[in-house]
């Protein structure tokens, strides 16, 4: 499964940093259907788009609600791989590894993938917040709800990790 | 294709560091069929096994002879992915990304994979120096010769990048 917006709250971090730096009151609800940088004035877009290149950005992300508990349960019965399109952000690579060590130590290094295109991956189920990753995946794809994809149609969807737990148990 | 021992000379670097630190005269030829750490006295094995955890180890590797020229030619006609089982060495992740930027800038971030198990990868051809990666790969596997695998049998083999060029052109 994917990492950002599925087990790691990247979207929430973008909002939190933007609100703190520009004394703004953006919320995930206000952003429905958009990326965070779409929602800010043109003068601030560049700043928001560069959050992901800051040292520490990926290391400090909060885990998505219930992702740890449910994944731990699923990992005892399924072979779980974490696949993140992280090669775009070289600064994120070691931070993502450390983040997984801290929050998901039960997913060993053998089952972690930092990549670019995901259409090179095999698997039975892909859980991802990006429809373009699911489109090129041969088997069952589940769109994990994030503010930016709430209007996306045509995919099996899960809004929460509790729902994923129900689907895959 | 794989990275260490296929496009990056990890084996040579282990020998070079060991020789420099212990005033030894190990050569790749003397190591045939073995890992470098097998070839040193018991007192030095731990030191050799820890080379890969040193900062800078992966950043300073030499490219394998002709790998750049041949891969550049192949990349114009094939979709090439670099896949390295790097998650075991978190310190290597950013170094490997920088190393590819320097030596293989024509392989974009979308086509780079830092992973653990490789049996999750799809593809038509896998070039790798480790037989256990080729065993679990469904399609055509080519064993790239490295001192440690010279006695391995049962795989299509390439000794050099010029040979890879002839096979795949």
Coordinates of C-alpha atoms in Angstrom, one line a residue:
Chain A
X1 CA 0.0 0.0 0.0
X2 CA 0.9 3.6 -0.4
X3 CA 2.4 5.7 2.3
X4 CA 1.6 9.5 2.0
X5 CA -2.1 10.2 2.6
X6 CA -2.7 6.5 3.4
X7 CA -0.6 5.8 6.5
X8 CA 1.2 9.2 6.8
X9 CA -0.8 12.4 7.1
X10 CA 1.1 14.5 4.5
X11 CA -2.0 16.6 3.6
X12 CA -2.6 17.5 7.3
X13 CA 1.1 18.5 7.6
X14 CA 0.9 20.9 4.6
X15 CA -2.1 22.6 6.2
X16 CA -0.5 22.8 9.6
X17 CA 2.7 24.3 8.3
X18 CA 0.9 26.8 6.1
X19 CA -1.5 27.9 8.8
X20 CA 1.4 28.4 11.3
X21 CA 3.5 30.3 8.9
X22 CA 0.8 32.6 7.4
X23 CA -1.6 32.7 10.3
X24 CA -4.2 31.1 8.2
X25 CA -7.2 28.9 9.1
X26 CA -7.3 26.4 6.3
X27 CA -8.9 23.0 7.2
X28 CA -9.1 19.7 5.3
X29 CA -12.8 20.3 4.8
X30 CA -12.3 23.6 3.0
X31 CA -9.8 21.9 0.6
X32 CA -12.2 19.2 -0.7
X33 CA -11.2 18.2 -4.3
X34 CA -8.0 20.3 -4.3
X35 CA -4.4 20.1 -3.3
X36 CA -3.3 22.3 -0.5
X37 CA -1.3 24.6 -2.8
X38 CA -4.4 25.2 -4.9
X39 CA -6.1 26.7 -1.9
X40 CA -3.6 29.4 -1.0
X41 CA -2.9 32.8 -2.6
X42 CA -0.5 32.8 -5.6
X43 CA 2.2 34.4 -3.5
X44 CA 2.2 31.5 -1.1
X45 CA 1.9 28.6 -3.6
X46 CA 5.6 28.2 -4.0
X47 CA 6.2 28.0 -0.3
X48 CA 3.6 25.3 0.1
X49 CA 5.0 23.3 -2.9
X50 CA 8.4 23.3 -1.3
X51 CA 7.3 21.9 2.1
X52 CA 8.2 18.4 0.9
X53 CA 11.8 19.4 0.3
X54 CA 12.3 20.6 3.8
X55 CA 14.5 18.4 6.1
X56 CA 12.3 16.8 8.7
X57 CA 9.0 17.2 6.8
X58 CA 8.5 13.4 6.3
X59 CA 10.1 12.4 9.6
X60 CA 7.5 14.3 11.6
X61 CA 4.3 13.3 9.9
X62 CA 1.5 11.9 12.0
X63 CA 0.2 8.4 11.2
X64 CA -3.3 8.3 9.8
X65 CA -5.9 7.3 12.3
X66 CA -6.1 3.6 13.1
X67 CA -3.5 2.7 10.4
X68 CA -1.1 1.2 12.9
X69 CA -3.7 -1.0 14.7
X70 CA -5.4 -2.3 11.5
X71 CA -2.2 -2.9 9.6
X72 CA -0.7 -4.8 12.5
X73 CA -3.8 -7.1 12.4
X74 CA -3.6 -7.5 8.7
X75 CA 0.1 -8.2 8.7
X76 CA -0.4 -11.3 10.7
X77 CA -2.5 -12.8 7.9
X78 CA -1.4 -11.1 4.7
X79 CA 2.0 -10.2 3.1
X80 CA 2.0 -6.4 3.3
X81 CA 4.2 -4.1 1.3
X82 CA 4.6 -0.3 1.8
X83 CA 5.3 1.5 -1.5
X84 CA 6.0 5.2 -1.6
X85 CA 6.7 7.3 -4.7
X86 CA 9.5 8.9 -2.8
X87 CA 12.4 9.1 -5.3
X88 CA 11.1 12.6 -6.3
X89 CA 12.2 13.8 -2.9
X90 CA 15.7 12.4 -2.1
X91 CA 15.6 14.2 1.2
X92 CA 12.6 12.0 2.2
X93 CA 14.3 8.6 1.7
X94 CA 16.0 8.2 5.0
X95 CA 13.3 10.0 6.9
X96 CA 10.7 7.6 5.5
X97 CA 12.8 4.7 6.5
X98 CA 13.2 6.1 10.1
X99 CA 9.4 6.9 10.2
X100 CA 8.5 3.4 9.4
X101 CA 11.0 2.1 12.0
X102 CA 9.2 4.2 14.6
X103 CA 5.5 3.7 13.6
X104 CA 5.4 0.5 11.6
X105 CA 8.3 -1.6 13.0
X106 CA 6.3 -4.8 12.1
X107 CA 6.7 -4.1 8.4
X108 CA 10.4 -5.2 7.9
X109 CA 12.8 -3.5 5.4
X110 CA 12.3 -6.4 3.0
X111 CA 8.7 -5.2 2.6
X112 CA 9.4 -1.5 2.0
X113 CA 9.7 0.1 -1.4
X114 CA 10.7 3.7 -2.3
X115 CA 10.0 4.1 -5.9
X116 CA 8.7 6.3 -8.8
X117 CA 6.2 4.7 -11.1
X118 CA 4.1 2.1 -9.3
X119 CA 3.0 0.2 -12.4
X120 CA 6.2 -1.9 -12.0
X121 CA 4.8 -3.5 -8.8
X122 CA 2.9 -6.8 -8.5
X123 CA 0.3 -7.5 -5.9
X124 CA -3.3 -8.6 -5.2
X125 CA -4.5 -5.3 -3.7
X126 CA -3.2 -1.7 -3.9
X127 CA -4.4 0.9 -1.4
X128 CA -3.6 4.3 -2.7
X129 CA -4.9 7.9 -2.6
X130 CA -3.9 8.6 -6.2
X131 CA -6.2 7.4 -9.0
X132 CA -3.4 7.3 -11.5
X133 CA -1.6 4.6 -9.4
X134 CA -4.8 2.5 -9.3
X135 CA -5.5 2.9 -13.0
X136 CA -2.3 1.1 -14.0
X137 CA -2.6 -1.6 -11.3
X138 CA -3.8 -4.9 -12.7
X139 CA -5.6 -6.3 -9.7
X140 CA -7.9 -4.8 -7.0
X141 CA -7.3 -1.2 -6.3
X142 CA -8.8 0.7 -3.3
X143 CA -8.9 4.5 -3.3
X144 CA -8.1 5.8 0.2
X145 CA -10.0 9.0 0.8
X146 CA -7.9 12.1 1.1
X147 CA -9.3 15.7 0.8
X148 CA -7.8 16.0 -2.7
X149 CA -9.7 12.9 -4.1
X150 CA -13.2 13.2 -2.6
X151 CA -14.7 13.9 -6.0
X152 CA -12.9 11.1 -7.9
X153 CA -15.3 8.4 -9.2
X154 CA -14.9 4.9 -10.6
X155 CA -12.9 3.2 -7.9
X156 CA -13.6 1.0 -4.8
X157 CA -13.1 3.5 -2.0
X158 CA -12.3 3.4 1.7
X159 CA -12.7 6.5 3.9
X160 CA -11.0 5.1 7.0
X161 CA -8.7 2.4 8.2
X162 CA -11.6 0.8 10.1
X163 CA -13.3 0.4 6.7
X164 CA -10.1 -1.2 5.3
X165 CA -10.1 -3.6 8.2
X166 CA -13.7 -4.6 7.5
X167 CA -13.0 -5.1 3.8
X168 CA -9.9 -7.2 4.2
X169 CA -10.5 -9.2 7.3
Chain B
X1 CA 18.2 -4.1 -13.2
X2 CA 20.1 -4.3 -10.0
X3 CA 22.5 -1.6 -8.8
X4 CA 25.3 -3.0 -6.5
X5 CA 27.7 -5.3 -8.4
X6 CA 25.8 -4.6 -11.7
X7 CA 26.2 -0.9 -12.3
X8 CA 28.0 0.1 -9.0
X9 CA 31.2 -1.6 -8.0
X10 CA 30.5 -2.4 -4.3
X11 CA 32.7 -5.5 -4.3
X12 CA 35.7 -3.5 -5.5
X13 CA 35.1 -0.9 -2.9
X14 CA 35.0 -3.5 -0.1
X15 CA 38.4 -4.8 -1.3
X16 CA 39.9 -1.3 -1.6
X17 CA 38.8 -0.2 1.9
X18 CA 40.0 -3.4 3.4
X19 CA 43.4 -3.3 1.7
X20 CA 43.9 0.3 2.6
X21 CA 43.0 -0.2 6.3
X22 CA 44.8 -3.5 6.9
X23 CA 47.7 -3.1 4.4
X24 CA 46.4 -6.2 2.6
X25 CA 46.7 -7.3 -1.0
X26 CA 43.3 -8.9 -1.7
X27 CA 42.2 -8.9 -5.3
X28 CA 38.8 -9.8 -6.9
X29 CA 40.5 -12.9 -8.5
X30 CA 41.6 -14.2 -5.1
X31 CA 38.0 -13.9 -3.9
X32 CA 36.4 -16.1 -6.6
X33 CA 33.2 -17.7 -5.2
X34 CA 33.2 -15.8 -1.9
X35 CA 32.1 -12.6 -0.3
X36 CA 34.9 -10.2 0.6
X37 CA 34.3 -10.7 4.4
X38 CA 34.7 -14.5 3.9
X39 CA 38.3 -13.8 2.7
X40 CA 39.6 -11.9 5.7
X41 CA 40.8 -13.1 9.1
X42 CA 38.0 -13.5 11.7
X43 CA 39.3 -10.4 13.6
X44 CA 38.6 -8.2 10.5
X45 CA 35.3 -9.7 9.4
X46 CA 33.1 -7.4 11.5
X47 CA 34.9 -4.4 10.1
X48 CA 34.3 -5.5 6.5
X49 CA 30.7 -6.3 7.1
X50 CA 30.2 -2.8 8.5
X51 CA 31.6 -1.0 5.4
X52 CA 28.1 -0.6 3.9
X53 CA 26.9 1.3 7.0
X54 CA 29.6 4.0 6.7
X55 CA 28.5 7.4 5.5
X56 CA 29.8 7.9 1.9
X57 CA 30.3 4.2 1.1
X58 CA 27.6 4.1 -1.6
X59 CA 28.1 7.7 -2.7
X60 CA 31.7 7.0 -3.7
X61 CA 31.3 3.7 -5.6
X62 CA 32.8 3.5 -9.1
X63 CA 30.4 2.6 -12.0
X64 CA 31.0 -0.8 -13.4
X65 CA 33.0 -0.7 -16.7
X66 CA 30.8 0.3 -19.8
X67 CA 27.6 0.3 -17.7
X68 CA 26.9 4.0 -18.5
X69 CA 27.5 3.8 -22.2
X70 CA 25.5 0.6 -22.8
X71 CA 22.6 1.6 -20.5
X72 CA 22.4 5.0 -22.2
X73 CA 22.0 3.2 -25.6
X74 CA 19.5 0.7 -24.2
X75 CA 17.4 3.4 -22.5
X76 CA 16.7 4.9 -25.9
X77 CA 14.9 1.7 -27.0
X78 CA 13.7 0.0 -23.7
X79 CA 12.0 1.1 -20.5
X80 CA 14.8 0.7 -18.0
X81 CA 14.3 0.5 -14.2
X82 CA 17.1 0.4 -11.6
X83 CA 16.1 -1.7 -8.5
X84 CA 18.3 -1.9 -5.5
X85 CA 17.7 -3.8 -2.3
X86 CA 18.7 -0.8 -0.3
X87 CA 16.2 -0.6 2.5
X88 CA 18.6 -2.7 4.6
X89 CA 21.0 0.3 4.7
X90 CA 19.0 3.4 5.4
X91 CA 22.2 5.5 5.2
X92 CA 22.5 4.4 1.5
X93 CA 19.2 5.7 0.3
X94 CA 20.0 9.3 -0.3
X95 CA 23.5 8.4 -1.4
X96 CA 22.2 6.0 -4.0
X97 CA 19.8 8.7 -5.3
X98 CA 22.7 11.2 -5.6
X99 CA 24.9 8.6 -7.2
X100 CA 22.3 7.9 -9.9
X101 CA 21.9 11.6 -10.5
X102 CA 25.7 11.9 -11.1
X103 CA 26.3 8.8 -13.2
X104 CA 22.9 7.8 -14.6
X105 CA 21.0 11.1 -15.0
X106 CA 19.2 9.6 -18.0
X107 CA 17.4 7.2 -15.7
X108 CA 14.8 9.5 -14.1
X109 CA 13.4 9.3 -10.6
X110 CA 10.3 7.6 -11.9
X111 CA 12.4 4.6 -12.9
X112 CA 14.3 4.1 -9.7
X113 CA 13.4 1.7 -7.0
X114 CA 14.9 1.2 -3.6
X115 CA 13.4 -1.9 -2.1
X116 CA 13.8 -5.1 -0.1
X117 CA 12.5 -8.3 -1.7
X118 CA 12.5 -8.0 -5.5
X119 CA 9.8 -10.6 -6.2
X120 CA 7.3 -7.8 -6.0
X121 CA 8.6 -6.3 -9.2
X122 CA 7.2 -6.9 -12.7
X123 CA 9.3 -6.8 -15.8
X124 CA 10.5 -8.6 -18.9
X125 CA 14.2 -9.0 -18.0
X126 CA 16.0 -8.8 -14.7
X127 CA 19.8 -8.3 -14.6
X128 CA 21.1 -9.1 -11.1
X129 CA 24.2 -10.6 -9.5
X130 CA 22.2 -12.5 -6.9
X131 CA 20.7 -15.8 -8.0
X132 CA 18.0 -15.6 -5.2
X133 CA 16.6 -12.5 -7.0
X134 CA 16.6 -14.3 -10.4
X135 CA 15.0 -17.4 -9.0
X136 CA 11.8 -15.6 -7.9
X137 CA 11.6 -13.5 -11.1
X138 CA 9.0 -14.8 -13.5
X139 CA 10.6 -13.8 -16.8
X140 CA 14.1 -13.7 -18.3
X141 CA 16.8 -13.4 -15.7
X142 CA 20.5 -12.6 -16.5
X143 CA 23.1 -13.3 -13.8
X144 CA 25.7 -10.5 -14.0
X145 CA 29.1 -11.9 -13.1
X146 CA 30.6 -10.7 -9.8
X147 CA 33.5 -12.5 -8.0
X148 CA 31.1 -14.0 -5.5
X149 CA 28.9 -15.7 -8.1
X150 CA 31.5 -17.2 -10.5
X151 CA 30.6 -20.7 -9.5
X152 CA 26.8 -20.3 -9.6
X153 CA 25.2 -22.4 -12.3
X154 CA 21.8 -22.6 -14.0
X155 CA 21.3 -19.0 -15.2
X156 CA 21.9 -17.1 -18.4
X157 CA 25.0 -15.1 -17.6
X158 CA 26.7 -11.9 -18.7
X159 CA 30.3 -11.2 -17.7
X160 CA 30.4 -7.6 -18.9
X161 CA 28.2 -4.7 -20.0
X162 CA 29.5 -5.2 -23.6
X163 CA 27.9 -8.7 -23.5
X164 CA 24.6 -7.2 -22.1
X165 CA 24.7 -4.8 -25.1
X166 CA 25.1 -7.6 -27.5
X167 CA 22.3 -9.7 -25.9
X168 CA 19.7 -6.9 -25.8
X169 CA 20.4 -4.8 -28.8

